N, CA, C and O atoms as a GROMACS GRO file, in nm:
protein
  556
    1MET      N    1   2.044  -0.358   1.707
    1MET     CA    2   1.917  -0.419   1.770
    1MET      C    3   1.911  -0.486   1.642
    1MET      O    4   1.948  -0.424   1.542
    2ALA      N    5   1.867  -0.612   1.632
    2ALA     CA    6   1.833  -0.721   1.524
    2ALA      C    7   1.751  -0.762   1.393
    2ALA      O    8   1.778  -0.836   1.299
    3GLY      N    9   1.626  -0.673   1.428
    3GLY     CA   10   1.505  -0.661   1.350
    3GLY      C   11   1.377  -0.608   1.461
    3GLY      O   12   1.375  -0.588   1.582
    4LEU      N   13   1.304  -0.601   1.380
    4LEU     CA   14   1.168  -0.557   1.473
    4LEU      C   15   1.066  -0.691   1.416
    4LEU      O   16   1.105  -0.755   1.318
    5ASP      N   17   0.924  -0.730   1.493
    5ASP     CA   18   0.880  -0.878   1.482
    5ASP      C   19   0.681  -0.836   1.391
    5ASP      O   20   0.566  -0.837   1.437
    6ALA      N   21   0.734  -0.808   1.268
    6ALA     CA   22   0.603  -0.823   1.186
    6ALA      C   23   0.460  -0.775   1.263
    6ALA      O   24   0.391  -0.673   1.274
    7PHE      N   25   0.460  -0.925   1.310
    7PHE     CA   26   0.354  -0.992   1.369
    7PHE      C   27   0.248  -1.011   1.425
    7PHE      O   28   0.221  -1.091   1.514
    8GLY      N   29   0.151  -0.894   1.343
    8GLY     CA   30   0.072  -0.843   1.429
    8GLY      C   31   0.064  -0.623   1.346
    8GLY      O   32   0.065  -0.508   1.389
    9THR      N   33   0.059  -0.687   1.233
    9THR     CA   34   0.058  -0.561   1.165
    9THR      C   35  -0.079  -0.558   1.133
    9THR      O   36  -0.147  -0.656   1.165
   10GLN      N   37  -0.135  -0.454   1.071
   10GLN     CA   38  -0.250  -0.494   1.042
   10GLN      C   39  -0.267  -0.356   0.913
   10GLN      O   40  -0.211  -0.246   0.909
   11LEU      N   41  -0.340  -0.402   0.844
   11LEU     CA   42  -0.379  -0.304   0.669
   11LEU      C   43  -0.578  -0.284   0.733
   11LEU      O   44  -0.678  -0.355   0.750
   12GLN      N   45  -0.545  -0.171   0.743
   12GLN     CA   46  -0.684  -0.060   0.812
   12GLN      C   47  -0.779   0.022   0.687
   12GLN      O   48  -0.737   0.091   0.594
   13ARG      N   49  -0.868   0.000   0.709
   13ARG     CA   50  -0.995   0.072   0.598
   13ARG      C   51  -1.062   0.093   0.636
   13ARG      O   52  -1.137   0.022   0.703
   14GLY      N   53  -1.073   0.296   0.591
   14GLY     CA   54  -1.153   0.373   0.608
   14GLY      C   55  -1.244   0.350   0.626
   14GLY      O   56  -1.263   0.237   0.583
   15ASP      N   57  -1.369   0.408   0.691
   15ASP     CA   58  -1.471   0.385   0.645
   15ASP      C   59  -1.592   0.574   0.590
   15ASP      O   60  -1.709   0.597   0.563
   16GLY      N   61  -1.443   0.670   0.604
   16GLY     CA   62  -1.552   0.748   0.526
   16GLY      C   63  -1.616   0.805   0.601
   16GLY      O   64  -1.652   0.916   0.563
   17GLY      N   65  -1.661   0.764   0.732
   17GLY     CA   66  -1.744   0.857   0.826
   17GLY      C   67  -1.644   0.999   0.904
   17GLY      O   68  -1.541   1.060   0.875
   18SER      N   69  -1.730   1.003   0.996
   18SER     CA   70  -1.700   1.146   1.040
   18SER      C   71  -1.702   1.174   1.202
   18SER      O   72  -1.811   1.221   1.233
   19PRO      N   73  -1.640   1.164   1.282
   19PRO     CA   74  -1.510   1.114   1.248
   19PRO      C   75  -1.466   0.995   1.210
   19PRO      O   76  -1.531   0.902   1.257
   20GLU      N   77  -1.363   0.961   1.129
   20GLU     CA   78  -1.370   0.818   1.032
   20GLU      C   79  -1.257   0.717   1.126
   20GLU      O   80  -1.140   0.730   1.160
   21SER      N   81  -1.350   0.624   1.144
   21SER     CA   82  -1.279   0.524   1.206
   21SER      C   83  -1.229   0.360   1.117
   21SER      O   84  -1.306   0.314   1.033
   22PHE      N   85  -1.169   0.327   1.132
   22PHE     CA   86  -1.088   0.230   1.065
   22PHE      C   87  -1.102   0.022   1.146
   22PHE      O   88  -1.086  -0.067   1.229
   23THR      N   89  -1.119   0.046   1.095
   23THR     CA   90  -1.176  -0.162   1.058
   23THR      C   91  -1.056  -0.237   0.976
   23THR      O   92  -1.027  -0.215   0.858
   24ALA      N   93  -0.980  -0.348   1.078
   24ALA     CA   94  -0.897  -0.372   1.060
   24ALA      C   95  -0.925  -0.493   0.883
   24ALA      O   96  -1.022  -0.568   0.890
   25ILE      N   97  -0.862  -0.498   0.784
   25ILE     CA   98  -0.858  -0.625   0.676
   25ILE      C   99  -0.832  -0.736   0.748
   25ILE      O  100  -0.734  -0.755   0.820
   26ALA      N  101  -0.966  -0.842   0.717
   26ALA     CA  102  -0.979  -1.001   0.762
   26ALA      C  103  -0.877  -1.027   0.793
   26ALA      O  104  -0.850  -0.948   0.883
   27ASN      N  105  -0.748  -1.129   0.766
   27ASN     CA  106  -0.736  -1.243   0.743
   27ASN      C  107  -0.590  -1.175   0.655
   27ASN      O  108  -0.546  -1.202   0.543
   28ALA      N  109  -0.544  -1.079   0.761
   28ALA     CA  110  -0.428  -0.983   0.660
   28ALA      C  111  -0.291  -1.110   0.646
   28ALA      O  112  -0.196  -1.109   0.724
   29THR      N  113  -0.306  -1.231   0.516
   29THR     CA  114  -0.140  -1.319   0.627
   29THR      C  115   0.017  -1.172   0.550
   29THR      O  116   0.121  -1.152   0.612
   30ASN      N  117  -0.008  -1.119   0.447
   30ASN     CA  118   0.104  -1.046   0.421
   30ASN      C  119   0.085  -0.915   0.389
   30ASN      O  120  -0.026  -0.870   0.361
   31ILE      N  121   0.208  -0.838   0.393
   31ILE     CA  122   0.125  -0.658   0.341
   31ILE      C  123   0.271  -0.578   0.365
   31ILE      O  124   0.352  -0.554   0.454
   32THR      N  125   0.244  -0.552   0.199
   32THR     CA  126   0.363  -0.514   0.228
   32THR      C  127   0.338  -0.296   0.148
   32THR      O  128   0.293  -0.261   0.039
   33PRO      N  129   0.383  -0.220   0.249
   33PRO     CA  130   0.318  -0.084   0.278
   33PRO      C  131   0.362  -0.041   0.120
   33PRO      O  132   0.424  -0.098   0.030
   34PRO      N  133   0.288   0.106   0.137
   34PRO     CA  134   0.302   0.158   0.036
   34PRO      C  135   0.531   0.198  -0.028
   34PRO      O  136   0.622   0.229   0.048
   35ALA      N  137   0.539   0.181  -0.145
   35ALA     CA  138   0.630   0.159  -0.209
   35ALA      C  139   0.670   0.307  -0.273
   35ALA      O  140   0.628   0.325  -0.387
   36LEU      N  141   0.724   0.384  -0.230
   36LEU     CA  142   0.782   0.538  -0.272
   36LEU      C  143   0.888   0.488  -0.370
   36LEU      O  144   0.973   0.400  -0.372
   37GLU      N  145   0.832   0.613  -0.470
   37GLU     CA  146   0.918   0.641  -0.556
   37GLU      C  147   0.945   0.805  -0.550
   37GLU      O  148   0.878   0.893  -0.496
   38ARG      N  149   1.097   0.812  -0.644
   38ARG     CA  150   1.053   0.977  -0.688
   38ARG      C  151   1.111   0.945  -0.850
   38ARG      O  152   1.176   0.844  -0.877
   39GLU      N  153   1.081   1.032  -0.936
   39GLU     CA  154   1.106   1.007  -1.053
   39GLU      C  155   1.254   1.132  -1.075
   39GLU      O  156   1.261   1.241  -1.018
   40THR      N  157   1.351   1.076  -1.165
   40THR     CA  158   1.480   1.165  -1.202
   40THR      C  159   1.428   1.277  -1.356
   40THR      O  160   1.351   1.242  -1.446
   41MET      N  161   1.498   1.409  -1.344
   41MET     CA  162   1.506   1.442  -1.474
   41MET      C  163   1.669   1.480  -1.507
   41MET      O  164   1.731   1.573  -1.455
   42ASP      N  165   1.717   1.393  -1.600
   42ASP     CA  166   1.853   1.417  -1.643
   42ASP      C  167   1.899   1.546  -1.669
   42ASP      O  168   1.815   1.612  -1.731
   43VAL      N  169   2.006   1.606  -1.642
   43VAL     CA  170   1.976   1.785  -1.686
   43VAL      C  171   2.122   1.709  -1.702
   43VAL      O  172   2.110   1.618  -1.620
   44THR      N  173   2.210   1.699  -1.742
   44THR     CA  174   2.393   1.668  -1.798
   44THR      C  175   2.318   1.743  -1.920
   44THR      O  176   2.211   1.736  -1.980
   45THR      N  177   2.471   1.838  -1.919
   45THR     CA  178   2.500   1.907  -2.078
   45THR      C  179   2.648   1.875  -2.116
   45THR      O  180   2.731   1.830  -2.037
   46HIS      N  181   2.663   1.895  -2.205
   46HIS     CA  182   2.786   1.953  -2.252
   46HIS      C  183   2.882   1.940  -2.216
   46HIS      O  184   2.973   1.871  -2.261
   47GLY      N  185   2.872   2.049  -2.068
   47GLY     CA  186   2.944   2.094  -1.954
   47GLY      C  187   2.970   2.043  -1.842
   47GLY      O  188   3.051   2.073  -1.754
   48SER      N  189   2.862   1.930  -1.856
   48SER     CA  190   2.869   1.849  -1.730
   48SER      C  191   2.966   1.846  -1.669
   48SER      O  192   3.036   1.798  -1.757
   49PRO      N  193   3.084   1.868  -1.524
   49PRO     CA  194   3.204   1.864  -1.510
   49PRO      C  195   3.198   1.726  -1.503
   49PRO      O  196   3.104   1.653  -1.473
   50ASP      N  197   3.386   1.685  -1.557
   50ASP     CA  198   3.466   1.548  -1.559
   50ASP      C  199   3.329   1.433  -1.669
   50ASP      O  200   3.333   1.315  -1.705
   51GLN      N  201   3.255   1.510  -1.684
   51GLN     CA  202   3.171   1.377  -1.844
   51GLN      C  203   3.034   1.236  -1.691
   51GLN      O  204   2.996   1.119  -1.695
   52TRP      N  205   3.010   1.386  -1.564
   52TRP     CA  206   2.908   1.321  -1.490
   52TRP      C  207   2.788   1.286  -1.508
   52TRP      O  208   2.731   1.372  -1.442
   53ARG      N  209   2.679   1.197  -1.565
   53ARG     CA  210   2.584   1.274  -1.549
   53ARG      C  211   2.472   1.389  -1.379
   53ARG      O  212   2.500   1.396  -1.259
   54GLU      N  213   2.382   1.437  -1.442
   54GLU     CA  214   2.348   1.501  -1.310
   54GLU      C  215   2.189   1.510  -1.351
   54GLU      O  216   2.116   1.540  -1.445
   55TYR      N  217   2.188   1.461  -1.206
   55TYR     CA  218   1.979   1.536  -1.259
   55TYR      C  219   1.880   1.622  -1.126
   55TYR      O  220   1.955   1.704  -1.074
   56LEU      N  221   1.814   1.623  -1.095
   56LEU     CA  222   1.717   1.705  -1.048
   56LEU      C  223   1.601   1.526  -1.004
   56LEU      O  224   1.573   1.412  -1.044
   57GLY      N  225   1.580   1.612  -0.913
   57GLY     CA  226   1.466   1.524  -0.848
   57GLY      C  227   1.342   1.584  -0.965
   57GLY      O  228   1.365   1.671  -1.049
   58GLY      N  229   1.214   1.515  -0.946
   58GLY     CA  230   1.068   1.490  -1.003
   58GLY      C  231   0.972   1.479  -0.868
   58GLY      O  232   0.985   1.506  -0.749
   59LEU      N  233   0.840   1.408  -0.980
   59LEU     CA  234   0.750   1.373  -0.914
   59LEU      C  235   0.771   1.287  -0.834
   59LEU      O  236   0.875   1.222  -0.841
   60LYS      N  237   0.659   1.260  -0.718
   60LYS     CA  238   0.683   1.139  -0.622
   60LYS      C  239   0.568   1.074  -0.585
   60LYS      O  240   0.458   1.103  -0.539
   61ASP      N  241   0.641   0.959  -0.624
   61ASP     CA  242   0.426   0.849  -0.670
   61ASP      C  243   0.467   0.789  -0.549
   61ASP      O  244   0.583   0.767  -0.515
   62GLY      N  245   0.314   0.754  -0.457
   62GLY     CA  246   0.311   0.657  -0.348
   62GLY      C  247   0.290   0.546  -0.356
   62GLY      O  248   0.232   0.480  -0.269
   63GLY      N  249   0.342   0.493  -0.490
   63GLY     CA  250   0.319   0.354  -0.600
   63GLY      C  251   0.187   0.237  -0.480
   63GLY      O  252   0.094   0.261  -0.403
   64GLU      N  253   0.239   0.145  -0.519
   64GLU     CA  254   0.124   0.005  -0.485
   64GLU      C  255   0.107  -0.024  -0.251
   64GLU      O  256   0.165   0.030  -0.156
   65VAL      N  257   0.042  -0.090  -0.256
   65VAL     CA  258   0.043  -0.111  -0.159
   65VAL      C  259  -0.038  -0.297  -0.188
   65VAL      O  260  -0.157  -0.289  -0.220
   66SER      N  261   0.004  -0.405  -0.181
   66SER     CA  262  -0.046  -0.479  -0.154
   66SER      C  263  -0.051  -0.577  -0.045
   66SER      O  264   0.048  -0.589   0.026
   67VAL      N  265  -0.152  -0.647  -0.024
   67VAL     CA  266  -0.235  -0.773   0.098
   67VAL      C  267  -0.323  -0.882   0.069
   67VAL      O  268  -0.439  -0.890   0.030
   68ASP      N  269  -0.229  -0.971   0.103
   68ASP     CA  270  -0.291  -1.134   0.037
   68ASP      C  271  -0.341  -1.154   0.215
   68ASP      O  272  -0.305  -1.122   0.328
   69ILE      N  273  -0.450  -1.229   0.142
   69ILE     CA  274  -0.524  -1.256   0.266
   69ILE      C  275  -0.568  -1.458   0.260
   69ILE      O  276  -0.506  -1.548   0.204
   70ASN      N  277  -0.682  -1.462   0.334
   70ASN     CA  278  -0.686  -1.599   0.368
   70ASN      C  279  -0.861  -1.515   0.326
   70ASN      O  280  -0.953  -1.465   0.390
   71TYR      N  281  -0.825  -1.542   0.173
   71TYR     CA  282  -0.966  -1.523   0.155
   71TYR      C  283  -1.139  -1.578   0.205
   71TYR      O  284  -1.161  -1.695   0.173
   72ASP      N  285  -1.241  -1.516   0.266
   72ASP     CA  286  -1.384  -1.566   0.326
   72ASP      C  287  -1.458  -1.468   0.245
   72ASP      O  288  -1.448  -1.352   0.285
   73PRO      N  289  -1.559  -1.496   0.098
   73PRO     CA  290  -1.637  -1.454   0.066
   73PRO      C  291  -1.756  -1.338   0.112
   73PRO      O  292  -1.803  -1.236   0.063
   74ARG      N  293  -1.782  -1.449   0.283
   74ARG     CA  294  -1.835  -1.363   0.315
   74ARG      C  295  -1.831  -1.255   0.401
   74ARG      O  296  -1.934  -1.193   0.430
   75VAL      N  297  -1.720  -1.226   0.445
   75VAL     CA  298  -1.629  -1.120   0.468
   75VAL      C  299  -1.607  -1.013   0.416
   75VAL      O  300  -1.620  -0.896   0.450
   76HIS      N  301  -1.563  -1.078   0.308
   76HIS     CA  302  -1.475  -0.981   0.228
   76HIS      C  303  -1.554  -0.900   0.058
   76HIS      O  304  -1.485  -0.853  -0.032
   77ASP      N  305  -1.689  -0.906   0.056
   77ASP     CA  306  -1.716  -0.873  -0.006
   77ASP      C  307  -1.754  -0.697  -0.023
   77ASP      O  308  -1.814  -0.640  -0.114
   78VAL      N  309  -1.680  -0.630   0.127
   78VAL     CA  310  -1.703  -0.504   0.127
   78VAL      C  311  -1.577  -0.516  -0.025
   78VAL      O  312  -1.574  -0.513  -0.148
   79LEU      N  313  -1.529  -0.525   0.044
   79LEU     CA  314  -1.352  -0.457   0.011
   79LEU      C  315  -1.358  -0.568  -0.211
   79LEU      O  316  -1.244  -0.587  -0.254
   80VAL      N  317  -1.478  -0.620  -0.311
   80VAL     CA  318  -1.486  -0.630  -0.368
   80VAL      C  319  -1.586  -0.518  -0.413
   80VAL      O  320  -1.525  -0.423  -0.462
   81GLY      N  321  -1.678  -0.506  -0.412
   81GLY     CA  322  -1.720  -0.331  -0.380
   81GLY      C  323  -1.610  -0.221  -0.409
   81GLY      O  324  -1.619  -0.130  -0.492
   82ASP      N  325  -1.513  -0.243  -0.331
   82ASP     CA  326  -1.463  -0.175  -0.365
   82ASP      C  327  -1.417  -0.086  -0.485
   82ASP      O  328  -1.410   0.036  -0.501
   83LEU      N  329  -1.379  -0.236  -0.594
   83LEU     CA  330  -1.338  -0.180  -0.688
   83LEU      C  331  -1.441  -0.095  -0.797
   83LEU      O  332  -1.414  -0.058  -0.911
   84ASP      N  333  -1.582  -0.076  -0.710
   84ASP     CA  334  -1.663   0.034  -0.856
   84ASP      C  335  -1.614   0.155  -0.766
   84ASP      O  336  -1.725   0.207  -0.752
   85ASP      N  337  -1.565   0.201  -0.726
   85ASP     CA  338  -1.602   0.334  -0.631
   85ASP      C  339  -1.437   0.404  -0.691
   85ASP      O  340  -1.334   0.347  -0.655
   86PRO      N  341  -1.431   0.522  -0.777
   86PRO     CA  342  -1.369   0.537  -0.833
   86PRO      C  343  -1.253   0.655  -0.748
   86PRO      O  344  -1.145   0.694  -0.791
   87ASN      N  345  -1.306   0.685  -0.642
   87ASN     CA  346  -1.262   0.806  -0.528
   87ASN      C  347  -1.201   0.702  -0.457
   87ASN      O  348  -1.232   0.584  -0.450
   88PRO      N  349  -1.080   0.787  -0.390
   88PRO     CA  350  -0.950   0.707  -0.313
   88PRO      C  351  -1.083   0.657  -0.168
   88PRO      O  352  -1.201   0.675  -0.135
   89ARG      N  353  -0.994   0.608  -0.137
   89ARG     CA  354  -1.083   0.545   0.047
   89ARG      C  355  -0.879   0.586   0.147
   89ARG      O  356  -0.761   0.602   0.115
   90ASN      N  357  -0.943   0.583   0.239
   90ASN     CA  358  -0.908   0.598   0.387
   90ASN      C  359  -0.838   0.475   0.418
   90ASN      O  360  -0.902   0.373   0.445
   91TYR      N  361  -0.680   0.476   0.416
   91TYR     CA  362  -0.626   0.402   0.541
   91TYR      C  363  -0.495   0.378   0.578
   91TYR      O  364  -0.395   0.444   0.551
   92LYS      N  365  -0.515   0.199   0.692
   92LYS     CA  366  -0.368   0.248   0.769
   92LYS      C  367  -0.298   0.117   0.712
   92LYS      O  368  -0.352   0.028   0.646
   93VAL      N  369  -0.119   0.131   0.767
   93VAL     CA  370  -0.078   0.039   0.782
   93VAL      C  371  -0.048   0.066   0.918
   93VAL      O  372   0.000   0.179   0.925
   94VAL      N  373  -0.055   0.012   1.026
   94VAL     CA  374  -0.074   0.020   1.147
   94VAL      C  375   0.029  -0.095   1.202
   94VAL      O  376  -0.022  -0.201   1.241
   95TRP      N  377   0.222  -0.074   1.208
   95TRP     CA  378   0.254  -0.167   1.258
   95TRP      C  379   0.243  -0.213   1.442
   95TRP      O  380   0.204  -0.133   1.527
   96PRO      N  381   0.289  -0.362   1.476
   96PRO     CA  382   0.295  -0.344   1.542
   96PRO      C  383   0.284  -0.355   1.717
   96PRO      O  384   0.346  -0.445   1.773
   97GLY      N  385   0.244  -0.308   1.757
   97GLY     CA  386   0.272  -0.308   1.940
   97GLY      C  387   0.308  -0.071   1.954
   97GLY      O  388   0.202  -0.076   1.892
   98THR      N  389   0.324  -0.004   1.961
   98THR     CA  390   0.344   0.118   1.939
   98THR      C  391   0.503   0.147   1.795
   98THR      O  392   0.601   0.220   1.779
   99LEU      N  393   0.483   0.116   1.776
   99LEU     CA  394   0.507   0.146   1.686
   99LEU      C  395   0.528   0.268   1.563
   99LEU      O  396   0.617   0.324   1.500
  100GLY      N  397   0.416   0.265   1.576
  100GLY     CA  398   0.274   0.336   1.514
  100GLY      C  399   0.239   0.310   1.392
  100GLY      O  400   0.217   0.192   1.367
  101SER      N  401   0.220   0.442   1.250
  101SER     CA  402   0.097   0.406   1.150
  101SER      C  403   0.175   0.422   1.017
  101SER      O  404   0.296   0.430   1.040
  102TRP      N  405   0.153   0.428   0.918
  102TRP     CA  406   0.155   0.518   0.784
  102TRP      C  407   0.010   0.547   0.744
  102TRP      O  408  -0.064   0.457   0.784
  103SER      N  409  -0.043   0.630   0.687
  103SER     CA  410  -0.126   0.682   0.664
  103SER      C  411  -0.145   0.698   0.482
  103SER      O  412  -0.038   0.709   0.423
  104PHE      N  413  -0.253   0.701   0.408
  104PHE     CA  414  -0.280   0.712   0.282
  104PHE      C  415  -0.416   0.708   0.211
  104PHE      O  416  -0.516   0.683   0.279
  105THR      N  417  -0.425   0.729   0.096
  105THR     CA  418  -0.544   0.777   0.020
  105THR      C  419  -0.495   0.643  -0.088
  105THR      O  420  -0.381   0.620  -0.130
  106ALA      N  421  -0.605   0.577  -0.113
  106ALA     CA  422  -0.585   0.470  -0.184
  106ALA      C  423  -0.740   0.433  -0.294
  106ALA      O  424  -0.860   0.431  -0.266
  107ILE      N  425  -0.656   0.403  -0.437
  107ILE     CA  426  -0.806   0.357  -0.462
  107ILE      C  427  -0.733   0.132  -0.496
  107ILE      O  428  -0.612   0.111  -0.506
  108LEU      N  429  -0.796   0.060  -0.503
  108LEU     CA  430  -0.864  -0.067  -0.509
  108LEU      C  431  -0.806  -0.087  -0.638
  108LEU      O  432  -0.898  -0.071  -0.718
  109LYS      N  433  -0.698  -0.114  -0.702
  109LYS     CA  434  -0.704  -0.169  -0.820
  109LYS      C  435  -0.646  -0.306  -0.930
  109LYS      O  436  -0.601  -0.337  -1.040
  110GLY      N  437  -0.695  -0.359  -0.776
  110GLY     CA  438  -0.702  -0.510  -0.864
  110GLY      C  439  -0.699  -0.660  -0.679
  110GLY      O  440  -0.629  -0.696  -0.584
  111PHE      N  441  -0.855  -0.686  -0.757
  111PHE     CA  442  -0.876  -0.834  -0.690
  111PHE      C  443  -0.800  -0.965  -0.743
  111PHE      O  444  -0.719  -0.945  -0.834
  112GLU      N  445  -0.807  -1.031  -0.720
  112GLU     CA  446  -0.715  -1.179  -0.732
  112GLU      C  447  -0.748  -1.293  -0.654
  112GLU      O  448  -0.653  -1.343  -0.592
  113PRO      N  449  -0.892  -1.361  -0.638
  113PRO     CA  450  -0.909  -1.426  -0.565
  113PRO      C  451  -0.832  -1.562  -0.590
  113PRO      O  452  -0.743  -1.536  -0.672
  114GLU      N  453  -0.827  -1.706  -0.552
  114GLU     CA  454  -0.792  -1.820  -0.618
  114GLU      C  455  -0.803  -1.912  -0.506
  114GLU      O  456  -0.785  -1.894  -0.385
  115ALA      N  457  -0.854  -2.065  -0.608
  115ALA     CA  458  -0.886  -2.089  -0.529
  115ALA      C  459  -0.880  -2.289  -0.539
  115ALA      O  460  -0.964  -2.369  -0.581
  116PRO      N  461  -0.747  -2.308  -0.479
  116PRO     CA  462  -0.684  -2.456  -0.528
  116PRO      C  463  -0.710  -2.534  -0.511
  116PRO      O  464  -0.739  -2.525  -0.392
  117HIS      N  465  -0.744  -2.707  -0.562
  117HIS     CA  466  -0.787  -2.750  -0.531
  117HIS      C  467  -0.701  -2.836  -0.426
  117HIS      O  468  -0.739  -2.948  -0.391
  118ASP      N  469  -0.556  -2.767  -0.366
  118ASP     CA  470  -0.521  -2.877  -0.245
  118ASP      C  471  -0.436  -2.799  -0.128
  118ASP      O  472  -0.330  -2.817  -0.068
  119ASP      N  473  -0.564  -2.682  -0.130
  119ASP     CA  474  -0.505  -2.528  -0.053
  119ASP      C  475  -0.613  -2.412   0.003
  119ASP      O  476  -0.734  -2.432  -0.007
  120LYS      N  477  -0.576  -2.330   0.042
  120LYS     CA  478  -0.693  -2.250   0.133
  120LYS      C  479  -0.741  -2.178   0.052
  120LYS      O  480  -0.636  -2.139   0.000
  121LEU      N  481  -0.837  -2.115  -0.015
  121LEU     CA  482  -0.898  -1.964  -0.028
  121LEU      C  483  -0.826  -1.876  -0.013
  121LEU      O  484  -0.770  -1.858   0.096
  122ALA      N  485  -0.802  -1.778  -0.144
  122ALA     CA  486  -0.675  -1.622   0.008
  122ALA      C  487  -0.747  -1.586  -0.233
  122ALA      O  488  -0.807  -1.635  -0.328
  123ALA      N  489  -0.645  -1.434  -0.167
  123ALA     CA  490  -0.666  -1.323  -0.231
  123ALA      C  491  -0.595  -1.261  -0.234
  123ALA      O  492  -0.513  -1.262  -0.143
  124SER      N  493  -0.583  -1.161  -0.350
  124SER     CA  494  -0.419  -1.073  -0.381
  124SER      C  495  -0.511  -0.995  -0.384
  124SER      O  496  -0.610  -1.014  -0.454
  125LEU      N  497  -0.489  -0.852  -0.278
  125LEU     CA  498  -0.489  -0.707  -0.297
  125LEU      C  499  -0.458  -0.633  -0.340
  125LEU      O  500  -0.363  -0.597  -0.270
  126THR      N  501  -0.476  -0.509  -0.494
  126THR     CA  502  -0.371  -0.438  -0.487
  126THR      C  503  -0.408  -0.258  -0.491
  126THR      O  504  -0.479  -0.224  -0.586
  127TYR      N  505  -0.375  -0.175  -0.420
  127TYR     CA  506  -0.410  -0.087  -0.406
  127TYR      C  507  -0.269   0.045  -0.497
  127TYR      O  508  -0.147   0.043  -0.506
  128GLN      N  509  -0.368   0.131  -0.542
  128GLN     CA  510  -0.265   0.245  -0.594
  128GLN      C  511  -0.280   0.400  -0.518
  128GLN      O  512  -0.356   0.494  -0.537
  129VAL      N  513  -0.177   0.378  -0.431
  129VAL     CA  514  -0.175   0.522  -0.368
  129VAL      C  515  -0.229   0.595  -0.458
  129VAL      O  516  -0.220   0.572  -0.578
  130SER      N  517  -0.314   0.724  -0.390
  130SER     CA  518  -0.299   0.865  -0.471
  130SER      C  519  -0.241   0.956  -0.321
  130SER      O  520  -0.249   0.912  -0.206
  131GLY      N  521  -0.198   1.054  -0.352
  131GLY     CA  522  -0.120   1.178  -0.295
  131GLY      C  523  -0.040   1.102  -0.182
  131GLY      O  524  -0.031   0.981  -0.158
  132LYS      N  525   0.025   1.230  -0.108
  132LYS     CA  526   0.132   1.178   0.015
  132LYS      C  527   0.124   1.064   0.069
  132LYS      O  528   0.004   1.040   0.051
  133PRO      N  529   0.171   0.965   0.129
  133PRO     CA  530   0.116   0.903   0.287
  133PRO      C  531   0.143   0.940   0.414
  133PRO      O  532   0.253   0.886   0.408
  134THR      N  533   0.142   0.961   0.464
  134THR     CA  534   0.218   1.013   0.591
  134THR      C  535   0.221   0.941   0.721
  134THR      O  536   0.129   0.928   0.802
  135LEU      N  537   0.366   0.888   0.727
  135LEU     CA  538   0.387   0.833   0.867
  135LEU      C  539   0.385   0.914   1.031
  135LEU      O  540   0.424   1.029   1.052
  136THR      N  541   0.335   0.831   1.124
  136THR     CA  542   0.322   0.858   1.249
  136THR      C  543   0.380   0.777   1.276
  136THR      O  544   0.358   0.660   1.242
  137PRO      N  545   0.506   0.831   1.371
  137PRO     CA  546   0.641   0.741   1.428
  137PRO      C  547   0.506   0.720   1.558
  137PRO      O  548   0.397   0.774   1.580
  138GLY      N  549   0.611   0.582   1.640
  138GLY     CA  550   0.548   0.564   1.751
  138GLY      C  551   0.624   0.603   1.859
  138GLY      O  552   0.694   0.704   1.873
  139ALA      N  553   0.597   0.495   1.949
  139ALA     CA  554   0.654   0.580   2.085
  139ALA      C  555   0.790   0.516   2.105
  139ALA      O  556   0.863   0.553   2.196
   0.00000   0.00000   0.00000
């Protein structure tokens, strides 16, 4: 297989209810899912075999999620309000069709609208993932 079509991928925002329901962030044009990272600790000593550095795995980080949108202030006002909330909210990246999803909690840390004279209203949103993302494989 050469690849999978990303068209139809959604970034969904949880409502915090019980049971929680999710709503797609409208007019998304580009979604970058969590960028997972792991720190490493250098444990090299004078006795390390053949003078090769040695490492241990350290803390893991869920990284950031970004989404670009065709910005509509009437629709996206709730997202701007998320900047005031210091607590993580639940989100999901839902892959197209039956490919599954990636759930995580995150804090909106950046909202950058733009209004060029020769193009559409747009905005870039950046979320900081808090804790471990959960991958739910599809069929």
